[in-house]
């Protein structure tokens, strides 16, 4: 199973299920789709329709189901006296997006907590032992890997709600160098250029020149003494 095949399939599924699909890992997906049954009572639209929410793909906890139902009830109460089913469905869709975002955030917090516990465990194991450059480099490498995974998940979650064009622009923006990176890269290039254009200095030339000056001074002093005689 190649990463290229997985990436292509994920892109296809994401286009079919833009709201229901969440990538929770390199080899894990989560789909959430619900069925909303609406029964119009005789008092409608002066009364909220009877609503029944049933998961079709994925699962809803009792708490999650109650949250979704409460959001539609609140929206319905604000729309009494008017046709409201479209508003209720829109509210449900928005609540589902919020629910998916909360699930993603919870997973990221759990992953960050796992990293924190691992760091504490490592610190406890090495407490009292001097930290060497090698041990710190190994820990930093593990930390950077976990951090990169978290950032990748955040980017994937952001792109999930984007259109294909927006996702492409987002990927390009992530690939561009930041202003600071460009600045630092420019400084390095300037320093290299300055080193290449510099001229070498032969110190021996100055030594020979100084010696010649001393000889000339000695000769001049000798001439002065002979004239006085």
mmCIF file with all atom_site columns, C-alpha atoms in Angstrom:
data_model
loop_
_atom_site.group_PDB
_atom_site.id
_atom_site.type_symbol
_atom_site.label_atom_id
_atom_site.label_alt_id
_atom_site.label_comp_id
_atom_site.label_asym_id
_atom_site.label_entity_id
_atom_site.label_seq_id
_atom_site.pdbx_PDB_ins_code
_atom_site.Cartn_x
_atom_site.Cartn_y
_atom_site.Cartn_z
_atom_site.occupancy
_atom_site.B_iso_or_equiv
_atom_site.pdbx_formal_charge
_atom_site.auth_seq_id
_atom_site.auth_comp_id
_atom_site.auth_asym_id
_atom_site.auth_atom_id
_atom_site.pdbx_PDB_model_num
ATOM 1   C CA . UNK A 1 1   ? 0.000   0.000  0.000  1.00 0.00 ? 1   UNK A CA 1
ATOM 2   C CA . UNK A 1 2   ? 1.770   3.159  -1.214 1.00 0.00 ? 2   UNK A CA 1
ATOM 3   C CA . UNK A 1 3   ? 1.345   6.628  0.229  1.00 0.00 ? 3   UNK A CA 1
ATOM 4   C CA . UNK A 1 4   ? 0.539   7.908  -3.266 1.00 0.00 ? 4   UNK A CA 1
ATOM 5   C CA . UNK A 1 5   ? -2.450  5.554  -3.599 1.00 0.00 ? 5   UNK A CA 1
ATOM 6   C CA . UNK A 1 6   ? -3.713  6.530  -0.149 1.00 0.00 ? 6   UNK A CA 1
ATOM 7   C CA . UNK A 1 7   ? -3.368  10.235 -0.929 1.00 0.00 ? 7   UNK A CA 1
ATOM 8   C CA . UNK A 1 8   ? -5.303  9.867  -4.190 1.00 0.00 ? 8   UNK A CA 1
ATOM 9   C CA . UNK A 1 9   ? -8.094  7.886  -2.547 1.00 0.00 ? 9   UNK A CA 1
ATOM 10  C CA . UNK A 1 10  ? -8.330  10.343 0.326  1.00 0.00 ? 10  UNK A CA 1
ATOM 11  C CA . UNK A 1 11  ? -8.691  13.232 -2.132 1.00 0.00 ? 11  UNK A CA 1
ATOM 12  C CA . UNK A 1 12  ? -11.532 11.412 -3.938 1.00 0.00 ? 12  UNK A CA 1
ATOM 13  C CA . UNK A 1 13  ? -13.331 10.579 -0.690 1.00 0.00 ? 13  UNK A CA 1
ATOM 14  C CA . UNK A 1 14  ? -12.892 14.132 0.535  1.00 0.00 ? 14  UNK A CA 1
ATOM 15  C CA . UNK A 1 15  ? -14.573 15.459 -2.618 1.00 0.00 ? 15  UNK A CA 1
ATOM 16  C CA . UNK A 1 16  ? -17.522 13.086 -2.084 1.00 0.00 ? 16  UNK A CA 1
ATOM 17  C CA . UNK A 1 17  ? -17.816 13.560 1.687  1.00 0.00 ? 17  UNK A CA 1
ATOM 18  C CA . UNK A 1 18  ? -16.497 17.099 2.312  1.00 0.00 ? 18  UNK A CA 1
ATOM 19  C CA . UNK A 1 19  ? -18.333 17.453 5.624  1.00 0.00 ? 19  UNK A CA 1
ATOM 20  C CA . UNK A 1 20  ? -18.362 13.862 6.828  1.00 0.00 ? 20  UNK A CA 1
ATOM 21  C CA . UNK A 1 21  ? -14.739 12.824 6.341  1.00 0.00 ? 21  UNK A CA 1
ATOM 22  C CA . UNK A 1 22  ? -11.911 13.371 8.795  1.00 0.00 ? 22  UNK A CA 1
ATOM 23  C CA . UNK A 1 23  ? -8.378  12.023 8.443  1.00 0.00 ? 23  UNK A CA 1
ATOM 24  C CA . UNK A 1 24  ? -7.300  10.948 11.911 1.00 0.00 ? 24  UNK A CA 1
ATOM 25  C CA . UNK A 1 25  ? -3.990  9.329  10.976 1.00 0.00 ? 25  UNK A CA 1
ATOM 26  C CA . UNK A 1 26  ? -1.748  8.326  8.104  1.00 0.00 ? 26  UNK A CA 1
ATOM 27  C CA . UNK A 1 27  ? -3.804  5.138  7.651  1.00 0.00 ? 27  UNK A CA 1
ATOM 28  C CA . UNK A 1 28  ? -7.035  6.045  9.439  1.00 0.00 ? 28  UNK A CA 1
ATOM 29  C CA . UNK A 1 29  ? -10.167 7.871  8.327  1.00 0.00 ? 29  UNK A CA 1
ATOM 30  C CA . UNK A 1 30  ? -13.322 8.761  10.193 1.00 0.00 ? 30  UNK A CA 1
ATOM 31  C CA . UNK A 1 31  ? -16.683 9.306  8.497  1.00 0.00 ? 31  UNK A CA 1
ATOM 32  C CA . UNK A 1 32  ? -19.646 10.903 10.212 1.00 0.00 ? 32  UNK A CA 1
ATOM 33  C CA . UNK A 1 33  ? -23.023 11.101 8.464  1.00 0.00 ? 33  UNK A CA 1
ATOM 34  C CA . UNK A 1 34  ? -26.454 11.417 10.071 1.00 0.00 ? 34  UNK A CA 1
ATOM 35  C CA . UNK A 1 35  ? -30.069 11.027 9.013  1.00 0.00 ? 35  UNK A CA 1
ATOM 36  C CA . UNK A 1 36  ? -32.529 13.689 10.152 1.00 0.00 ? 36  UNK A CA 1
ATOM 37  C CA . UNK A 1 37  ? -36.193 12.701 10.183 1.00 0.00 ? 37  UNK A CA 1
ATOM 38  C CA . UNK A 1 38  ? -38.672 15.591 10.311 1.00 0.00 ? 38  UNK A CA 1
ATOM 39  C CA . UNK A 1 39  ? -42.351 15.234 11.255 1.00 0.00 ? 39  UNK A CA 1
ATOM 40  C CA . UNK A 1 40  ? -44.578 18.297 10.821 1.00 0.00 ? 40  UNK A CA 1
ATOM 41  C CA . UNK A 1 41  ? -47.096 18.733 13.664 1.00 0.00 ? 41  UNK A CA 1
ATOM 42  C CA . UNK A 1 42  ? -50.500 20.384 13.001 1.00 0.00 ? 42  UNK A CA 1
ATOM 43  C CA . UNK A 1 43  ? -49.316 23.555 14.751 1.00 0.00 ? 43  UNK A CA 1
ATOM 44  C CA . UNK A 1 44  ? -46.346 24.053 12.373 1.00 0.00 ? 44  UNK A CA 1
ATOM 45  C CA . UNK A 1 45  ? -44.844 26.613 11.810 1.00 0.00 ? 45  UNK A CA 1
ATOM 46  C CA . UNK A 1 46  ? -45.910 27.902 15.227 1.00 0.00 ? 46  UNK A CA 1
ATOM 47  C CA . UNK A 1 47  ? -44.357 24.769 16.716 1.00 0.00 ? 47  UNK A CA 1
ATOM 48  C CA . UNK A 1 48  ? -40.997 23.114 16.135 1.00 0.00 ? 48  UNK A CA 1
ATOM 49  C CA . UNK A 1 49  ? -41.194 19.928 14.013 1.00 0.00 ? 49  UNK A CA 1
ATOM 50  C CA . UNK A 1 50  ? -40.553 16.581 15.676 1.00 0.00 ? 50  UNK A CA 1
ATOM 51  C CA . UNK A 1 51  ? -36.929 15.724 14.963 1.00 0.00 ? 51  UNK A CA 1
ATOM 52  C CA . UNK A 1 52  ? -35.133 12.367 15.143 1.00 0.00 ? 52  UNK A CA 1
ATOM 53  C CA . UNK A 1 53  ? -31.388 12.151 14.531 1.00 0.00 ? 53  UNK A CA 1
ATOM 54  C CA . UNK A 1 54  ? -29.827 8.813  13.537 1.00 0.00 ? 54  UNK A CA 1
ATOM 55  C CA . UNK A 1 55  ? -26.139 8.165  12.671 1.00 0.00 ? 55  UNK A CA 1
ATOM 56  C CA . UNK A 1 56  ? -25.723 6.610  9.221  1.00 0.00 ? 56  UNK A CA 1
ATOM 57  C CA . UNK A 1 57  ? -21.926 6.506  9.024  1.00 0.00 ? 57  UNK A CA 1
ATOM 58  C CA . UNK A 1 58  ? -19.824 6.719  12.159 1.00 0.00 ? 58  UNK A CA 1
ATOM 59  C CA . UNK A 1 59  ? -21.077 7.010  15.711 1.00 0.00 ? 59  UNK A CA 1
ATOM 60  C CA . UNK A 1 60  ? -22.532 9.675  17.964 1.00 0.00 ? 60  UNK A CA 1
ATOM 61  C CA . UNK A 1 61  ? -22.267 9.594  21.711 1.00 0.00 ? 61  UNK A CA 1
ATOM 62  C CA . UNK A 1 62  ? -25.355 10.439 23.753 1.00 0.00 ? 62  UNK A CA 1
ATOM 63  C CA . UNK A 1 63  ? -23.781 13.750 24.699 1.00 0.00 ? 63  UNK A CA 1
ATOM 64  C CA . UNK A 1 64  ? -22.983 14.581 21.064 1.00 0.00 ? 64  UNK A CA 1
ATOM 65  C CA . UNK A 1 65  ? -26.515 13.666 19.965 1.00 0.00 ? 65  UNK A CA 1
ATOM 66  C CA . UNK A 1 66  ? -28.009 15.874 22.689 1.00 0.00 ? 66  UNK A CA 1
ATOM 67  C CA . UNK A 1 67  ? -25.767 18.771 21.648 1.00 0.00 ? 67  UNK A CA 1
ATOM 68  C CA . UNK A 1 68  ? -26.897 18.529 18.019 1.00 0.00 ? 68  UNK A CA 1
ATOM 69  C CA . UNK A 1 69  ? -30.569 18.298 18.992 1.00 0.00 ? 69  UNK A CA 1
ATOM 70  C CA . UNK A 1 70  ? -30.277 21.267 21.360 1.00 0.00 ? 70  UNK A CA 1
ATOM 71  C CA . UNK A 1 71  ? -28.700 23.398 18.624 1.00 0.00 ? 71  UNK A CA 1
ATOM 72  C CA . UNK A 1 72  ? -31.622 22.673 16.279 1.00 0.00 ? 72  UNK A CA 1
ATOM 73  C CA . UNK A 1 73  ? -34.160 23.307 19.040 1.00 0.00 ? 73  UNK A CA 1
ATOM 74  C CA . UNK A 1 74  ? -32.635 26.713 19.776 1.00 0.00 ? 74  UNK A CA 1
ATOM 75  C CA . UNK A 1 75  ? -32.638 27.579 16.081 1.00 0.00 ? 75  UNK A CA 1
ATOM 76  C CA . UNK A 1 76  ? -36.257 26.423 15.760 1.00 0.00 ? 76  UNK A CA 1
ATOM 77  C CA . UNK A 1 77  ? -37.397 28.569 18.673 1.00 0.00 ? 77  UNK A CA 1
ATOM 78  C CA . UNK A 1 78  ? -35.872 31.586 16.953 1.00 0.00 ? 78  UNK A CA 1
ATOM 79  C CA . UNK A 1 79  ? -37.777 30.755 13.737 1.00 0.00 ? 79  UNK A CA 1
ATOM 80  C CA . UNK A 1 80  ? -41.275 30.109 15.123 1.00 0.00 ? 80  UNK A CA 1
ATOM 81  C CA . UNK A 1 81  ? -43.997 31.364 12.810 1.00 0.00 ? 81  UNK A CA 1
ATOM 82  C CA . UNK A 1 82  ? -41.814 30.863 9.723  1.00 0.00 ? 82  UNK A CA 1
ATOM 83  C CA . UNK A 1 83  ? -40.797 27.947 7.503  1.00 0.00 ? 83  UNK A CA 1
ATOM 84  C CA . UNK A 1 84  ? -37.809 26.616 9.403  1.00 0.00 ? 84  UNK A CA 1
ATOM 85  C CA . UNK A 1 85  ? -36.688 23.196 8.143  1.00 0.00 ? 85  UNK A CA 1
ATOM 86  C CA . UNK A 1 86  ? -33.997 24.676 5.885  1.00 0.00 ? 86  UNK A CA 1
ATOM 87  C CA . UNK A 1 87  ? -32.727 26.679 8.852  1.00 0.00 ? 87  UNK A CA 1
ATOM 88  C CA . UNK A 1 88  ? -32.745 23.565 11.045 1.00 0.00 ? 88  UNK A CA 1
ATOM 89  C CA . UNK A 1 89  ? -30.765 21.571 8.473  1.00 0.00 ? 89  UNK A CA 1
ATOM 90  C CA . UNK A 1 90  ? -28.247 24.408 8.078  1.00 0.00 ? 90  UNK A CA 1
ATOM 91  C CA . UNK A 1 91  ? -27.873 24.555 11.853 1.00 0.00 ? 91  UNK A CA 1
ATOM 92  C CA . UNK A 1 92  ? -27.325 20.795 11.962 1.00 0.00 ? 92  UNK A CA 1
ATOM 93  C CA . UNK A 1 93  ? -24.621 20.981 9.284  1.00 0.00 ? 93  UNK A CA 1
ATOM 94  C CA . UNK A 1 94  ? -22.809 23.744 11.130 1.00 0.00 ? 94  UNK A CA 1
ATOM 95  C CA . UNK A 1 95  ? -23.090 21.847 14.416 1.00 0.00 ? 95  UNK A CA 1
ATOM 96  C CA . UNK A 1 96  ? -21.660 18.735 12.759 1.00 0.00 ? 96  UNK A CA 1
ATOM 97  C CA . UNK A 1 97  ? -18.681 20.736 11.504 1.00 0.00 ? 97  UNK A CA 1
ATOM 98  C CA . UNK A 1 98  ? -18.153 22.076 15.012 1.00 0.00 ? 98  UNK A CA 1
ATOM 99  C CA . UNK A 1 99  ? -18.402 18.558 16.411 1.00 0.00 ? 99  UNK A CA 1
ATOM 100 C CA . UNK A 1 100 ? -15.788 17.272 13.970 1.00 0.00 ? 100 UNK A CA 1
ATOM 101 C CA . UNK A 1 101 ? -13.491 20.183 14.861 1.00 0.00 ? 101 UNK A CA 1
ATOM 102 C CA . UNK A 1 102 ? -13.914 19.395 18.557 1.00 0.00 ? 102 UNK A CA 1
ATOM 103 C CA . UNK A 1 103 ? -13.068 15.756 17.951 1.00 0.00 ? 103 UNK A CA 1
ATOM 104 C CA . UNK A 1 104 ? -9.927  16.771 16.072 1.00 0.00 ? 104 UNK A CA 1
ATOM 105 C CA . UNK A 1 105 ? -8.931  19.178 18.839 1.00 0.00 ? 105 UNK A CA 1
ATOM 106 C CA . UNK A 1 106 ? -9.478  16.476 21.452 1.00 0.00 ? 106 UNK A CA 1
ATOM 107 C CA . UNK A 1 107 ? -7.253  14.062 19.527 1.00 0.00 ? 107 UNK A CA 1
ATOM 108 C CA . UNK A 1 108 ? -4.532  16.691 19.195 1.00 0.00 ? 108 UNK A CA 1
ATOM 109 C CA . UNK A 1 109 ? -4.709  17.481 22.908 1.00 0.00 ? 109 UNK A CA 1
ATOM 110 C CA . UNK A 1 110 ? -4.484  13.784 23.700 1.00 0.00 ? 110 UNK A CA 1
ATOM 111 C CA . UNK A 1 111 ? -1.434  13.456 21.447 1.00 0.00 ? 111 UNK A CA 1
ATOM 112 C CA . UNK A 1 112 ? 0.187   16.520 23.024 1.00 0.00 ? 112 UNK A CA 1
ATOM 113 C CA . UNK A 1 113 ? -0.547  15.130 26.481 1.00 0.00 ? 113 UNK A CA 1
ATOM 114 C CA . UNK A 1 114 ? 1.067   11.846 25.488 1.00 0.00 ? 114 UNK A CA 1
ATOM 115 C CA . UNK A 1 115 ? 4.176   13.744 24.376 1.00 0.00 ? 115 UNK A CA 1
ATOM 116 C CA . UNK A 1 116 ? 4.207   15.703 27.646 1.00 0.00 ? 116 UNK A CA 1
ATOM 117 C CA . UNK A 1 117 ? 3.967   12.508 29.697 1.00 0.00 ? 117 UNK A CA 1
ATOM 118 C CA . UNK A 1 118 ? 6.755   10.966 27.651 1.00 0.00 ? 118 UNK A CA 1
ATOM 119 C CA . UNK A 1 119 ? 8.938   14.001 28.287 1.00 0.00 ? 119 UNK A CA 1
ATOM 120 C CA . UNK A 1 120 ? 8.220   13.879 32.013 1.00 0.00 ? 120 UNK A CA 1
ATOM 121 C CA . UNK A 1 121 ? 8.964   10.168 32.032 1.00 0.00 ? 121 UNK A CA 1
ATOM 122 C CA . UNK A 1 122 ? 12.266  10.759 30.276 1.00 0.00 ? 122 UNK A CA 1
ATOM 123 C CA . UNK A 1 123 ? 13.139  13.619 32.632 1.00 0.00 ? 123 UNK A CA 1
ATOM 124 C CA . UNK A 1 124 ? 12.373  11.440 35.636 1.00 0.00 ? 124 UNK A CA 1
ATOM 125 C CA . UNK A 1 125 ? 14.545  8.670  34.222 1.00 0.00 ? 125 UNK A CA 1
ATOM 126 C CA . UNK A 1 126 ? 17.474  10.980 33.580 1.00 0.00 ? 126 UNK A CA 1
ATOM 127 C CA . UNK A 1 127 ? 17.042  13.213 36.637 1.00 0.00 ? 127 UNK A CA 1
ATOM 128 C CA . UNK A 1 128 ? 20.373  13.616 38.369 1.00 0.00 ? 128 UNK A CA 1
ATOM 129 C CA . UNK A 1 129 ? 22.220  12.676 35.205 1.00 0.00 ? 129 UNK A CA 1
ATOM 130 C CA . UNK A 1 130 ? 23.975  15.364 33.194 1.00 0.00 ? 130 UNK A CA 1
ATOM 131 C CA . UNK A 1 131 ? 22.352  16.062 29.860 1.00 0.00 ? 131 UNK A CA 1
ATOM 132 C CA . UNK A 1 132 ? 24.745  15.467 27.002 1.00 0.00 ? 132 UNK A CA 1
ATOM 133 C CA . UNK A 1 133 ? 24.503  16.966 23.512 1.00 0.00 ? 133 UNK A CA 1
ATOM 134 C CA . UNK A 1 134 ? 23.691  13.507 22.149 1.00 0.00 ? 134 UNK A CA 1
ATOM 135 C CA . UNK A 1 135 ? 20.885  12.784 24.632 1.00 0.00 ? 135 UNK A CA 1
ATOM 136 C CA . UNK A 1 136 ? 19.353  16.206 24.044 1.00 0.00 ? 136 UNK A CA 1
ATOM 137 C CA . UNK A 1 137 ? 19.582  15.759 20.264 1.00 0.00 ? 137 UNK A CA 1
ATOM 138 C CA . UNK A 1 138 ? 17.786  12.403 20.498 1.00 0.00 ? 138 UNK A CA 1
ATOM 139 C CA . UNK A 1 139 ? 15.004  13.879 22.637 1.00 0.00 ? 139 UNK A CA 1
ATOM 140 C CA . UNK A 1 140 ? 14.691  16.920 20.347 1.00 0.00 ? 140 UNK A CA 1
ATOM 141 C CA . UNK A 1 141 ? 14.402  14.644 17.327 1.00 0.00 ? 141 UNK A CA 1
ATOM 142 C CA . UNK A 1 142 ? 11.529  12.690 18.900 1.00 0.00 ? 142 UNK A CA 1
ATOM 143 C CA . UNK A 1 143 ? 9.808   15.894 19.977 1.00 0.00 ? 143 UNK A CA 1
ATOM 144 C CA . UNK A 1 144 ? 10.120  17.429 16.503 1.00 0.00 ? 144 UNK A CA 1
ATOM 145 C CA . UNK A 1 145 ? 8.590   14.314 14.930 1.00 0.00 ? 145 UNK A CA 1
ATOM 146 C CA . UNK A 1 146 ? 5.558   14.454 17.221 1.00 0.00 ? 146 UNK A CA 1
ATOM 147 C CA . UNK A 1 147 ? 5.208   18.200 16.709 1.00 0.00 ? 147 UNK A CA 1
ATOM 148 C CA . UNK A 1 148 ? 5.356   17.784 12.927 1.00 0.00 ? 148 UNK A CA 1
ATOM 149 C CA . UNK A 1 149 ? 2.570   15.197 13.099 1.00 0.00 ? 149 UNK A CA 1
ATOM 150 C CA . UNK A 1 150 ? 0.369   17.587 15.091 1.00 0.00 ? 150 UNK A CA 1
ATOM 151 C CA . UNK A 1 151 ? 0.968   20.428 12.645 1.00 0.00 ? 151 UNK A CA 1
ATOM 152 C CA . UNK A 1 152 ? 0.254   18.120 9.703  1.00 0.00 ? 152 UNK A CA 1
ATOM 153 C CA . UNK A 1 153 ? -3.065  17.093 11.259 1.00 0.00 ? 153 UNK A CA 1
ATOM 154 C CA . UNK A 1 154 ? -3.972  20.750 11.807 1.00 0.00 ? 154 UNK A CA 1
ATOM 155 C CA . UNK A 1 155 ? -3.219  21.560 8.166  1.00 0.00 ? 155 UNK A CA 1
ATOM 156 C CA . UNK A 1 156 ? -5.283  18.583 6.982  1.00 0.00 ? 156 UNK A CA 1
ATOM 157 C CA . UNK A 1 157 ? -8.210  19.700 9.124  1.00 0.00 ? 157 UNK A CA 1
ATOM 158 C CA . UNK A 1 158 ? -7.995  23.230 7.732  1.00 0.00 ? 158 UNK A CA 1
ATOM 159 C CA . UNK A 1 159 ? -7.933  21.951 4.151  1.00 0.00 ? 159 UNK A CA 1
ATOM 160 C CA . UNK A 1 160 ? -10.922 19.699 4.792  1.00 0.00 ? 160 UNK A CA 1
ATOM 161 C CA . UNK A 1 161 ? -13.297 22.661 4.699  1.00 0.00 ? 161 UNK A CA 1
ATOM 162 C CA . UNK A 1 162 ? -11.584 24.299 1.699  1.00 0.00 ? 162 UNK A CA 1
ATOM 163 C CA . UNK A 1 163 ? -12.478 24.061 -1.947 1.00 0.00 ? 163 UNK A CA 1
ATOM 164 C CA . UNK A 1 164 ? -9.962  22.272 -4.241 1.00 0.00 ? 164 UNK A CA 1
ATOM 165 C CA . UNK A 1 165 ? -8.651  25.660 -5.423 1.00 0.00 ? 165 UNK A CA 1
ATOM 166 C CA . UNK A 1 166 ? -8.249  26.920 -1.866 1.00 0.00 ? 166 UNK A CA 1
ATOM 167 C CA . UNK A 1 167 ? -6.449  23.712 -0.881 1.00 0.00 ? 167 UNK A CA 1
ATOM 168 C CA . UNK A 1 168 ? -4.014  24.138 -3.769 1.00 0.00 ? 168 UNK A CA 1
ATOM 169 C CA . UNK A 1 169 ? -3.330  27.758 -2.788 1.00 0.00 ? 169 UNK A CA 1
ATOM 170 C CA . UNK A 1 170 ? -2.894  26.684 0.832  1.00 0.00 ? 170 UNK A CA 1
ATOM 171 C CA . UNK A 1 171 ? -0.367  23.998 -0.156 1.00 0.00 ? 171 UNK A CA 1
ATOM 172 C CA . UNK A 1 172 ? 1.561   26.538 -2.222 1.00 0.00 ? 172 UNK A CA 1
ATOM 173 C CA . UNK A 1 173 ? 1.618   29.027 0.637  1.00 0.00 ? 173 UNK A CA 1
ATOM 174 C CA . UNK A 1 174 ? 2.977   26.339 2.980  1.00 0.00 ? 174 UNK A CA 1
ATOM 175 C CA . UNK A 1 175 ? 5.708   25.539 0.448  1.00 0.00 ? 175 UNK A CA 1
ATOM 176 C CA . UNK A 1 176 ? 6.878   29.160 0.171  1.00 0.00 ? 176 UNK A CA 1
ATOM 177 C CA . UNK A 1 177 ? 9.770   30.472 2.275  1.00 0.00 ? 177 UNK A CA 1
ATOM 178 C CA . UNK A 1 178 ? 8.740   32.789 5.079  1.00 0.00 ? 178 UNK A CA 1
ATOM 179 C CA . UNK A 1 179 ? 10.005  36.385 5.096  1.00 0.00 ? 179 UNK A CA 1
ATOM 180 C CA . UNK A 1 180 ? 12.487  35.590 7.811  1.00 0.00 ? 180 UNK A CA 1
ATOM 181 C CA . UNK A 1 181 ? 13.777  32.527 5.920  1.00 0.00 ? 181 UNK A CA 1
ATOM 182 C CA . UNK A 1 182 ? 14.281  34.636 2.790  1.00 0.00 ? 182 UNK A CA 1
ATOM 183 C CA . UNK A 1 183 ? 16.075  37.312 4.848  1.00 0.00 ? 183 UNK A CA 1
ATOM 184 C CA . UNK A 1 184 ? 18.373  34.778 6.495  1.00 0.00 ? 184 UNK A CA 1
ATOM 185 C CA . UNK A 1 185 ? 19.055  33.071 3.178  1.00 0.00 ? 185 UNK A CA 1
ATOM 186 C CA . UNK A 1 186 ? 19.959  36.463 1.660  1.00 0.00 ? 186 UNK A CA 1
ATOM 187 C CA . UNK A 1 187 ? 22.363  37.221 4.512  1.00 0.00 ? 187 UNK A CA 1
ATOM 188 C CA . UNK A 1 188 ? 24.138  33.915 4.026  1.00 0.00 ? 188 UNK A CA 1
ATOM 189 C CA . UNK A 1 189 ? 24.489  34.601 0.299  1.00 0.00 ? 189 UNK A CA 1
ATOM 190 C CA . UNK A 1 190 ? 25.884  38.104 1.003  1.00 0.00 ? 190 UNK A CA 1
ATOM 191 C CA . UNK A 1 191 ? 28.420  36.717 3.432  1.00 0.00 ? 191 UNK A CA 1
ATOM 192 C CA . UNK A 1 192 ? 29.539  34.067 0.937  1.00 0.00 ? 192 UNK A CA 1
ATOM 193 C CA . UNK A 1 193 ? 29.880  36.699 -1.798 1.00 0.00 ? 193 UNK A CA 1
ATOM 194 C CA . UNK A 1 194 ? 31.912  38.928 0.477  1.00 0.00 ? 194 UNK A CA 1
ATOM 195 C CA . UNK A 1 195 ? 34.249  36.086 1.283  1.00 0.00 ? 195 UNK A CA 1
ATOM 196 C CA . UNK A 1 196 ? 34.752  35.277 -2.408 1.00 0.00 ? 196 UNK A CA 1
ATOM 197 C CA . UNK A 1 197 ? 35.527  38.899 -3.351 1.00 0.00 ? 197 UNK A CA 1
ATOM 198 C CA . UNK A 1 198 ? 37.991  39.525 -0.501 1.00 0.00 ? 198 UNK A CA 1
ATOM 199 C CA . UNK A 1 199 ? 41.728  39.987 -1.289 1.00 0.00 ? 199 UNK A CA 1
ATOM 200 C CA . UNK A 1 200 ? 44.460  38.100 0.534  1.00 0.00 ? 200 UNK A CA 1
ATOM 201 C CA . UNK A 1 201 ? 47.133  40.150 2.359  1.00 0.00 ? 201 UNK A CA 1
ATOM 202 C CA . UNK A 1 202 ? 50.810  39.207 2.362  1.00 0.00 ? 202 UNK A CA 1
ATOM 203 C CA . UNK A 1 203 ? 52.099  40.257 5.791  1.00 0.00 ? 203 UNK A CA 1
ATOM 204 C CA . UNK A 1 204 ? 55.682  39.650 4.720  1.00 0.00 ? 204 UNK A CA 1
ATOM 205 C CA . UNK A 1 205 ? 55.419  42.648 2.375  1.00 0.00 ? 205 UNK A CA 1
ATOM 206 C CA . UNK A 1 206 ? 54.845  44.915 5.375  1.00 0.00 ? 206 UNK A CA 1
ATOM 207 C CA . UNK A 1 207 ? 57.710  43.276 7.302  1.00 0.00 ? 207 UNK A CA 1
ATOM 208 C CA . UNK A 1 208 ? 60.154  43.889 4.424  1.00 0.00 ? 208 UNK A CA 1
ATOM 209 C CA . UNK A 1 209 ? 58.968  47.485 4.087  1.00 0.00 ? 209 UNK A CA 1
ATOM 210 C CA . UNK A 1 210 ? 59.510  48.146 7.796  1.00 0.00 ? 210 UNK A CA 1
ATOM 211 C CA . UNK A 1 211 ? 63.014  46.666 7.670  1.00 0.00 ? 211 UNK A CA 1
ATOM 212 C CA . UNK A 1 212 ? 63.928  48.834 4.692  1.00 0.00 ? 212 UNK A CA 1
ATOM 213 C CA . UNK A 1 213 ? 62.765  51.950 6.573  1.00 0.00 ? 213 UNK A CA 1
ATOM 214 C CA . UNK A 1 214 ? 64.984  51.073 9.543  1.00 0.00 ? 214 UNK A CA 1
ATOM 215 C CA . UNK A 1 215 ? 68.039  50.640 7.271  1.00 0.00 ? 215 UNK A CA 1
ATOM 216 C CA . UNK A 1 216 ? 67.406  54.016 5.637  1.00 0.00 ? 216 UNK A CA 1
ATOM 217 C CA . UNK A 1 217 ? 67.149  55.703 9.032  1.00 0.00 ? 217 UNK A CA 1
ATOM 218 C CA . UNK A 1 218 ? 70.457  54.146 10.182 1.00 0.00 ? 218 UNK A CA 1
ATOM 219 C CA . UNK A 1 219 ? 72.224  55.347 7.024  1.00 0.00 ? 219 UNK A CA 1
ATOM 220 C CA . UNK A 1 220 ? 70.867  58.883 7.475  1.00 0.00 ? 220 UNK A CA 1
ATOM 221 C CA . UNK A 1 221 ? 72.064  59.000 11.097 1.00 0.00 ? 221 UNK A CA 1
ATOM 222 C CA . UNK A 1 222 ? 75.519  57.811 10.010 1.00 0.00 ? 222 UNK A CA 1
ATOM 223 C CA . UNK A 1 223 ? 75.784  60.599 7.447  1.00 0.00 ? 223 UNK A CA 1
ATOM 224 C CA . UNK A 1 224 ? 74.816  63.172 10.059 1.00 0.00 ? 224 UNK A CA 1
ATOM 225 C CA . UNK A 1 225 ? 77.583  62.085 12.458 1.00 0.00 ? 225 UNK A CA 1
ATOM 226 C CA . UNK A 1 226 ? 80.252  62.144 9.739  1.00 0.00 ? 226 UNK A CA 1
ATOM 227 C CA . UNK A 1 227 ? 79.338  65.709 8.726  1.00 0.00 ? 227 UNK A CA 1
ATOM 228 C CA . UNK A 1 228 ? 79.693  66.934 12.311 1.00 0.00 ? 228 UNK A CA 1
ATOM 229 C CA . UNK A 1 229 ? 83.255  65.582 12.492 1.00 0.00 ? 229 UNK A CA 1
#
